[in-house]
Amino acid sequence: MTSTTSSSTTSEKRRNRIGTKNGDLYQWTHIPYDQINSNYATQEYIQDKIRENESVEDIIEPPESHDLHVWQYEQIRQFTLELNHFAVHFSDVCTAKTCPKMKATEDWLFLCASHKATQECSAIDYFFHTLDNTSALLNSEKLFPKRIEISTSSLKQFPSIMRRLYRLFAHAYFHHREIYDQIEEQTHLCERFVTFALKYSLVPPSSLIIPSPK
Ligand SMILES: [Zn+2]
Ligand SMILES: [Zn+2]
C-alpha cells in the first residue's frame, strides 16, 4: 500500500504541472489502469488516454467498477488543468479593452461568482478568477478531503463548477472564433467537456449554446 504522504518518484514525474507547455504535456509511458500503484491512479489513467489521442467517448468512459463520483471529480480536475492552458491562448486578444464584459453573443452576460458578491468582471478576468476559484474548490480540504471518496454534499459542487467553466468555451467561441477553432481542432477539449457534461447530466442542454460540430 502506498501511503498518502509518500507518492513515488515515478508518479511525481507523471504529473502535468500548471504552466507546462502544451507540447510537454503527458510525456511519459502508458501504464494499464490496474498496474498503476499511486494515489493519483485515476488522474494518470485519464491523462494517458488523452496523450494517446483516444476518442472523446473513450477518455470519459470510466474503467469497470470505478467509483463514479471520484471519476467525475478527476475528470473535472483534468478539465480545469486543461482550461488553464486554454485560457492562456486568449490572454493577448481578450483584454479589458476588447471584452470589458463576460459575454457570449450579445444575449448572454455572465457575472463572476468568484467574489464575496457576484460582480461584472472583464472576460479575461472571469476566465482566471473562475479557474482559480475552481482549483481552490477542488483542492479544498473541507469539501474534498480525500481524492478517493467524494461525499454526497460535495457532489453538489459539480454542476455549478461545470456550468461556469463552460462559459469560457462559450465566450471563446462567440468572440474569438479563430483561436477557439484552432485549439478545438487540436484538443477536442470542448467536445469532450460537453460529452462529459451530458453523460453525467451536469449542465442542462439548454445552457450549451455552442452549436454542435456534428
Ligand atoms: Zn474576449
Ligand atoms: Zn471576477
Short mmCIF file of C-alpha atoms and ligand atoms in Angstrom, two decimals:
data_model
loop_
_atom_site.label_atom_id
_atom_site.label_comp_id
_atom_site.label_asym_id
_atom_site.label_seq_id
_atom_site.Cartn_x
_atom_site.Cartn_y
_atom_site.Cartn_z
CA MET A 1 0.00 0.00 0.00
CA THR A 2 1.19 3.47 -0.81
CA SER A 3 0.56 5.95 1.96
CA THR A 4 -0.97 9.33 1.25
CA THR A 5 2.24 11.15 2.07
CA SER A 6 4.75 9.14 0.08
CA SER A 7 3.98 9.34 -3.60
CA SER A 8 6.60 7.50 -5.61
CA THR A 9 9.08 9.39 -7.76
CA THR A 10 7.57 7.71 -10.84
CA SER A 11 4.17 9.19 -10.13
CA GLU A 12 5.86 12.51 -9.34
CA LYS A 13 7.25 12.59 -12.86
CA ARG A 14 3.91 11.56 -14.31
CA ARG A 15 2.14 14.75 -13.35
CA ASN A 16 1.49 17.78 -15.58
CA ARG A 17 2.01 20.97 -13.66
CA ILE A 18 0.17 24.20 -14.27
CA GLY A 19 2.39 26.14 -16.63
CA THR A 20 3.62 23.10 -18.55
CA LYS A 21 3.86 23.93 -22.26
CA ASN A 22 1.27 22.09 -24.37
CA GLY A 23 3.92 20.16 -26.26
CA ASP A 24 5.42 18.95 -22.97
CA LEU A 25 2.20 17.53 -21.54
CA TYR A 26 1.88 13.80 -20.87
CA GLN A 27 5.46 12.91 -21.80
CA TRP A 28 5.54 9.52 -20.16
CA THR A 29 4.80 5.89 -20.92
CA HIS A 30 1.30 4.49 -20.68
CA ILE A 31 0.60 2.13 -17.77
CA PRO A 32 -2.57 -0.02 -17.69
CA TYR A 33 -5.03 1.09 -15.01
CA ASP A 34 -4.73 -1.97 -12.76
CA GLN A 35 -0.93 -1.62 -12.71
CA ILE A 36 -0.84 1.98 -11.60
CA ASN A 37 0.15 1.99 -7.97
CA SER A 38 -0.30 5.50 -6.69
CA ASN A 39 -2.86 7.79 -5.15
CA TYR A 40 -3.17 9.52 -8.47
CA ALA A 41 -4.16 6.42 -10.43
CA THR A 42 -7.32 7.89 -11.88
CA GLN A 43 -5.67 11.13 -12.94
CA GLU A 44 -2.85 9.22 -14.58
CA TYR A 45 -5.29 6.92 -16.30
CA ILE A 46 -7.22 9.88 -17.78
CA GLN A 47 -4.04 11.71 -18.83
CA ASP A 48 -2.68 8.60 -20.53
CA LYS A 49 -5.85 8.33 -22.60
CA ILE A 50 -5.63 11.99 -23.60
CA ARG A 51 -1.97 11.70 -24.51
CA GLU A 52 -2.70 8.66 -26.67
CA ASN A 53 -5.38 10.61 -28.55
CA GLU A 54 -8.17 8.25 -27.64
CA SER A 55 -11.68 9.25 -28.69
CA VAL A 56 -13.61 11.71 -26.58
CA GLU A 57 -16.03 8.94 -25.58
CA ASP A 58 -13.19 6.62 -24.51
CA ILE A 59 -11.48 9.29 -22.43
CA ILE A 60 -14.60 9.94 -20.37
CA GLU A 61 -15.60 6.27 -20.04
CA PRO A 62 -14.72 5.06 -16.52
CA PRO A 63 -12.91 1.75 -16.00
CA GLU A 64 -15.27 -1.02 -14.93
CA SER A 65 -16.48 -0.74 -11.31
CA HIS A 66 -14.72 2.59 -10.82
CA ASP A 67 -16.33 4.87 -8.23
CA LEU A 68 -18.35 7.25 -10.44
CA HIS A 69 -18.10 10.21 -8.08
CA VAL A 70 -14.32 10.02 -7.94
CA TRP A 71 -14.34 9.58 -11.69
CA GLN A 72 -16.29 12.82 -12.17
CA TYR A 73 -14.10 14.63 -9.68
CA GLU A 74 -10.91 13.61 -11.50
CA GLN A 75 -12.37 14.49 -14.90
CA ILE A 76 -13.32 17.95 -13.63
CA ARG A 77 -9.82 18.40 -12.19
CA GLN A 78 -8.43 17.50 -15.59
CA PHE A 79 -10.73 19.95 -17.39
CA THR A 80 -9.63 22.68 -15.01
CA LEU A 81 -5.99 21.91 -15.71
CA GLU A 82 -6.51 21.96 -19.47
CA LEU A 83 -8.67 25.08 -19.34
CA ASN A 84 -5.77 26.89 -17.69
CA HIS A 85 -3.75 26.16 -20.83
CA PHE A 86 -6.76 27.07 -22.97
CA ALA A 87 -7.18 30.44 -21.23
CA VAL A 88 -3.54 31.43 -21.78
CA HIS A 89 -4.15 31.36 -25.55
CA PHE A 90 -6.63 34.22 -25.15
CA SER A 91 -4.64 36.48 -22.87
CA ASP A 92 -3.31 38.60 -25.78
CA VAL A 93 -6.54 39.00 -27.75
CA CYS A 94 -9.07 39.08 -24.94
CA THR A 95 -8.40 42.13 -22.81
CA ALA A 96 -10.31 44.51 -20.58
CA LYS A 97 -10.49 46.77 -23.66
CA THR A 98 -11.74 44.24 -26.24
CA CYS A 99 -14.04 42.36 -23.88
CA PRO A 100 -14.89 44.52 -20.83
CA LYS A 101 -17.81 42.21 -20.04
CA MET A 102 -18.01 38.43 -19.93
CA LYS A 103 -20.41 37.79 -22.76
CA ALA A 104 -21.30 35.04 -25.18
CA THR A 105 -23.02 36.63 -28.17
CA GLU A 106 -24.85 39.79 -27.17
CA ASP A 107 -27.53 37.74 -25.42
CA TRP A 108 -25.57 36.28 -22.53
CA LEU A 109 -23.83 38.27 -19.85
CA PHE A 110 -22.18 36.24 -17.10
CA LEU A 111 -21.45 37.57 -13.66
CA CYS A 112 -18.30 36.41 -11.92
CA ALA A 113 -19.07 34.30 -8.87
CA SER A 114 -15.51 34.23 -7.57
CA HIS A 115 -16.09 37.17 -5.23
CA LYS A 116 -17.97 37.71 -1.99
CA ALA A 117 -20.81 39.19 -4.07
CA THR A 118 -21.10 38.29 -7.77
CA GLN A 119 -19.81 41.10 -9.95
CA GLU A 120 -19.15 42.07 -13.56
CA CYS A 121 -15.58 41.16 -14.48
CA SER A 122 -13.96 41.54 -17.88
CA ALA A 123 -13.97 38.29 -19.85
CA ILE A 124 -10.29 37.50 -19.28
CA ASP A 125 -10.61 38.26 -15.56
CA TYR A 126 -13.64 35.99 -15.46
CA PHE A 127 -11.54 33.24 -17.08
CA PHE A 128 -8.77 33.37 -14.50
CA HIS A 129 -10.94 34.18 -11.48
CA THR A 130 -13.15 31.20 -12.31
CA LEU A 131 -10.21 28.88 -12.87
CA ASP A 132 -8.52 29.94 -9.63
CA ASN A 133 -11.75 29.62 -7.75
CA THR A 134 -12.41 26.17 -9.21
CA SER A 135 -8.91 24.96 -8.31
CA ALA A 136 -9.41 26.24 -4.77
CA LEU A 137 -12.73 24.40 -4.50
CA LEU A 138 -11.31 21.15 -5.87
CA ASN A 139 -8.32 21.36 -3.54
CA SER A 140 -10.43 22.31 -0.54
CA GLU A 141 -9.65 20.16 2.49
CA LYS A 142 -13.16 20.75 3.71
CA LEU A 143 -15.04 19.79 0.53
CA PHE A 144 -12.72 17.15 -0.87
CA PRO A 145 -10.54 15.88 1.96
CA LYS A 146 -9.70 12.71 0.05
CA ARG A 147 -9.40 12.09 -3.63
CA ILE A 148 -10.63 8.52 -3.19
CA GLU A 149 -14.06 9.26 -1.79
CA ILE A 150 -16.47 12.11 -2.54
CA SER A 151 -19.28 12.97 -0.13
CA THR A 152 -22.82 13.49 -1.42
CA SER A 153 -22.82 17.09 -0.24
CA SER A 154 -19.58 17.87 -2.10
CA LEU A 155 -21.04 16.32 -5.25
CA LYS A 156 -23.40 19.28 -5.40
CA GLN A 157 -20.44 21.47 -6.40
CA PHE A 158 -20.00 19.72 -9.74
CA PRO A 159 -22.91 21.20 -11.73
CA SER A 160 -22.09 24.79 -10.77
CA ILE A 161 -18.37 24.28 -11.48
CA MET A 162 -19.17 22.78 -14.88
CA ARG A 163 -21.69 25.49 -15.75
CA ARG A 164 -19.17 28.23 -15.01
CA LEU A 165 -16.30 26.53 -16.79
CA TYR A 166 -18.45 26.01 -19.88
CA ARG A 167 -18.78 29.78 -20.22
CA LEU A 168 -15.07 30.03 -21.04
CA PHE A 169 -15.69 27.96 -24.16
CA ALA A 170 -18.82 29.98 -24.96
CA HIS A 171 -17.02 33.31 -24.77
CA ALA A 172 -14.08 31.98 -26.78
CA TYR A 173 -16.36 30.51 -29.44
CA PHE A 174 -18.52 33.59 -29.96
CA HIS A 175 -15.85 36.27 -29.58
CA HIS A 176 -12.52 34.70 -30.57
CA ARG A 177 -13.65 32.08 -33.02
CA GLU A 178 -10.41 31.68 -34.95
CA ILE A 179 -8.33 30.82 -31.88
CA TYR A 180 -11.11 28.69 -30.45
CA ASP A 181 -11.28 26.65 -33.68
CA GLN A 182 -7.51 26.15 -33.78
CA ILE A 183 -7.43 24.85 -30.20
CA GLU A 184 -10.53 22.72 -30.58
CA GLU A 185 -9.21 21.12 -33.75
CA GLN A 186 -6.09 20.03 -31.87
CA THR A 187 -7.54 19.13 -28.50
CA HIS A 188 -11.30 18.43 -28.86
CA LEU A 189 -11.43 19.84 -25.36
CA CYS A 190 -14.86 21.47 -25.66
CA GLU A 191 -16.29 18.40 -27.38
CA ARG A 192 -15.01 16.22 -24.52
CA PHE A 193 -16.27 18.67 -21.91
CA VAL A 194 -19.77 18.76 -23.40
CA THR A 195 -19.94 14.99 -23.91
CA PHE A 196 -18.92 14.53 -20.27
CA ALA A 197 -21.38 17.18 -19.04
CA LEU A 198 -24.25 15.48 -20.85
CA LYS A 199 -23.23 11.96 -19.83
CA TYR A 200 -23.49 12.87 -16.15
CA SER A 201 -26.25 15.50 -16.54
CA LEU A 202 -24.03 18.21 -15.07
CA VAL A 203 -25.09 21.03 -17.39
CA PRO A 204 -28.65 21.45 -18.74
CA PRO A 205 -28.64 21.07 -22.55
CA SER A 206 -30.34 24.49 -22.86
CA SER A 207 -27.16 26.13 -21.47
CA LEU A 208 -24.96 24.51 -24.09
CA ILE A 209 -25.07 27.36 -26.58
CA ILE A 210 -22.15 26.44 -28.85
CA PRO A 211 -23.58 24.67 -31.93
CA SER A 212 -22.55 21.03 -32.08
CA PRO A 213 -19.95 20.44 -34.83
CA LYS A 214 -21.50 17.07 -35.71
ZN ZN B 1 -12.76 38.08 -25.11
ZN ZN B 2 -14.07 38.05 -11.12
#
